[in-house]
Amino acid sequence: MGDGYKKLVRSKQNRTICGVCGGIGEYLNVDPTLVRLIWLLCSLGSCGTGLIIYIVAALIIPEEHDITM
């Protein structure tokens, strides 16, 4: 898929639970651990709303596929 744009997908390599933070980190070219820490701080600050957003993101964002040719 060499269309010249990146697609947000859940990561298979940088996965802790569902790969959402790893996929966001790869998409933004930042360390996935940093994304996880920011997500954790936002979740704690919003009384757990971040957990609901994470679950929704895990259901909506497609999983990364291995393309071998």
Short mmCIF file of N, CA and C in Angstrom, two decimals, residues 8-56:
data_model
loop_
_atom_site.label_atom_id
_atom_site.label_comp_id
_atom_site.label_asym_id
_atom_site.label_seq_id
_atom_site.Cartn_x
_atom_site.Cartn_y
_atom_site.Cartn_z
N LEU A 8 -3.49 4.92 10.63
CA LEU A 8 -3.49 4.61 12.05
C LEU A 8 -4.02 3.19 12.25
N VAL A 9 -3.16 2.33 12.78
CA VAL A 9 -3.53 0.95 13.06
C VAL A 9 -3.03 0.57 14.45
N ARG A 10 -3.64 -0.46 15.04
CA ARG A 10 -3.14 -0.99 16.30
C ARG A 10 -1.89 -1.80 16.03
N SER A 11 -0.86 -1.56 16.81
CA SER A 11 0.44 -2.18 16.59
C SER A 11 0.46 -3.63 17.07
N LYS A 12 1.19 -4.47 16.34
CA LYS A 12 1.43 -5.84 16.78
C LYS A 12 2.75 -5.94 17.53
N GLN A 13 3.72 -5.08 17.20
CA GLN A 13 5.03 -5.14 17.84
C GLN A 13 5.06 -4.38 19.17
N ASN A 14 4.46 -3.20 19.22
CA ASN A 14 4.46 -2.36 20.42
C ASN A 14 3.14 -2.52 21.17
N ARG A 15 2.84 -3.72 21.57
CA ARG A 15 1.55 -4.03 22.17
C ARG A 15 1.74 -4.34 23.65
N THR A 16 0.91 -3.70 24.48
CA THR A 16 0.86 -4.05 25.90
C THR A 16 -0.49 -4.70 26.19
N ILE A 17 -1.57 -4.05 25.79
CA ILE A 17 -2.90 -4.63 25.97
C ILE A 17 -3.50 -4.92 24.59
N CYS A 18 -3.91 -3.88 23.89
CA CYS A 18 -4.51 -4.06 22.56
C CYS A 18 -3.70 -3.42 21.45
N GLY A 19 -2.66 -2.69 21.77
CA GLY A 19 -1.81 -2.06 20.75
C GLY A 19 -2.25 -0.68 20.34
N VAL A 20 -3.18 -0.08 21.06
CA VAL A 20 -3.68 1.25 20.69
C VAL A 20 -2.59 2.30 20.89
N CYS A 21 -1.98 2.34 22.06
CA CYS A 21 -0.94 3.34 22.33
C CYS A 21 0.29 3.11 21.46
N GLY A 22 0.62 1.85 21.22
CA GLY A 22 1.73 1.54 20.33
C GLY A 22 1.47 2.02 18.91
N GLY A 23 0.25 1.84 18.44
CA GLY A 23 -0.12 2.30 17.10
C GLY A 23 -0.11 3.81 16.99
N ILE A 24 -0.60 4.49 18.04
CA ILE A 24 -0.59 5.95 18.05
C ILE A 24 0.85 6.46 18.08
N GLY A 25 1.70 5.81 18.86
CA GLY A 25 3.11 6.19 18.92
C GLY A 25 3.81 6.02 17.58
N GLU A 26 3.54 4.91 16.91
CA GLU A 26 4.14 4.69 15.58
C GLU A 26 3.60 5.70 14.57
N TYR A 27 2.33 6.04 14.65
CA TYR A 27 1.72 6.97 13.72
C TYR A 27 2.31 8.37 13.90
N LEU A 28 2.54 8.77 15.15
CA LEU A 28 3.06 10.11 15.45
C LEU A 28 4.59 10.16 15.51
N ASN A 29 5.26 9.02 15.30
CA ASN A 29 6.71 8.92 15.38
C ASN A 29 7.25 9.35 16.74
N VAL A 30 6.60 8.90 17.82
CA VAL A 30 7.07 9.13 19.18
C VAL A 30 7.16 7.78 19.88
N ASP A 31 7.84 7.76 21.00
CA ASP A 31 7.98 6.54 21.78
C ASP A 31 6.62 6.11 22.33
N PRO A 32 6.19 4.88 22.09
CA PRO A 32 4.90 4.42 22.60
C PRO A 32 4.79 4.49 24.12
N THR A 33 5.91 4.38 24.82
CA THR A 33 5.88 4.50 26.28
C THR A 33 5.42 5.90 26.69
N LEU A 34 5.85 6.90 25.96
CA LEU A 34 5.41 8.27 26.23
C LEU A 34 3.91 8.41 26.02
N VAL A 35 3.40 7.80 24.97
CA VAL A 35 1.95 7.83 24.70
C VAL A 35 1.20 7.13 25.83
N ARG A 36 1.74 6.00 26.30
CA ARG A 36 1.10 5.28 27.40
C ARG A 36 1.06 6.11 28.68
N LEU A 37 2.17 6.81 28.98
CA LEU A 37 2.21 7.65 30.18
C LEU A 37 1.23 8.81 30.09
N ILE A 38 1.16 9.44 28.94
CA ILE A 38 0.21 10.55 28.75
C ILE A 38 -1.22 10.04 28.87
N TRP A 39 -1.49 8.88 28.27
CA TRP A 39 -2.82 8.28 28.34
C TRP A 39 -3.19 7.96 29.79
N LEU A 40 -2.22 7.43 30.56
CA LEU A 40 -2.46 7.10 31.96
C LEU A 40 -2.77 8.35 32.78
N LEU A 41 -1.99 9.40 32.57
CA LEU A 41 -2.23 10.65 33.30
C LEU A 41 -3.59 11.25 32.95
N CYS A 42 -3.94 11.22 31.70
CA CYS A 42 -5.26 11.74 31.29
C CYS A 42 -6.39 10.88 31.85
N SER A 43 -6.18 9.58 31.91
CA SER A 43 -7.21 8.68 32.47
C SER A 43 -7.41 8.92 33.95
N LEU A 44 -6.32 9.10 34.68
CA LEU A 44 -6.43 9.37 36.11
C LEU A 44 -7.05 10.73 36.38
N GLY A 45 -6.73 11.70 35.53
CA GLY A 45 -7.27 13.05 35.71
C GLY A 45 -8.74 13.16 35.33
N SER A 46 -9.22 12.23 34.54
CA SER A 46 -10.61 12.30 34.09
C SER A 46 -11.49 11.24 34.76
N CYS A 47 -11.02 10.70 35.88
CA CYS A 47 -11.78 9.70 36.65
C CYS A 47 -12.13 8.46 35.83
N GLY A 48 -11.23 8.01 34.97
CA GLY A 48 -11.44 6.76 34.25
C GLY A 48 -12.06 6.88 32.88
N THR A 49 -12.34 8.09 32.43
CA THR A 49 -12.91 8.26 31.09
C THR A 49 -11.93 7.77 30.02
N GLY A 50 -10.64 7.90 30.29
CA GLY A 50 -9.63 7.43 29.34
C GLY A 50 -9.72 5.94 29.10
N LEU A 51 -10.14 5.18 30.10
CA LEU A 51 -10.32 3.73 29.93
C LEU A 51 -11.43 3.43 28.93
N ILE A 52 -12.51 4.18 29.02
CA ILE A 52 -13.63 4.00 28.08
C ILE A 52 -13.18 4.38 26.67
N ILE A 53 -12.42 5.47 26.56
CA ILE A 53 -11.92 5.90 25.25
C ILE A 53 -10.96 4.86 24.68
N TYR A 54 -10.13 4.25 25.54
CA TYR A 54 -9.21 3.21 25.10
C TYR A 54 -9.97 2.01 24.54
N ILE A 55 -11.01 1.60 25.22
CA ILE A 55 -11.81 0.45 24.77
C ILE A 55 -12.47 0.75 23.43
N VAL A 56 -13.02 1.95 23.29
CA VAL A 56 -13.63 2.35 22.02
C VAL A 56 -12.59 2.38 20.92
#
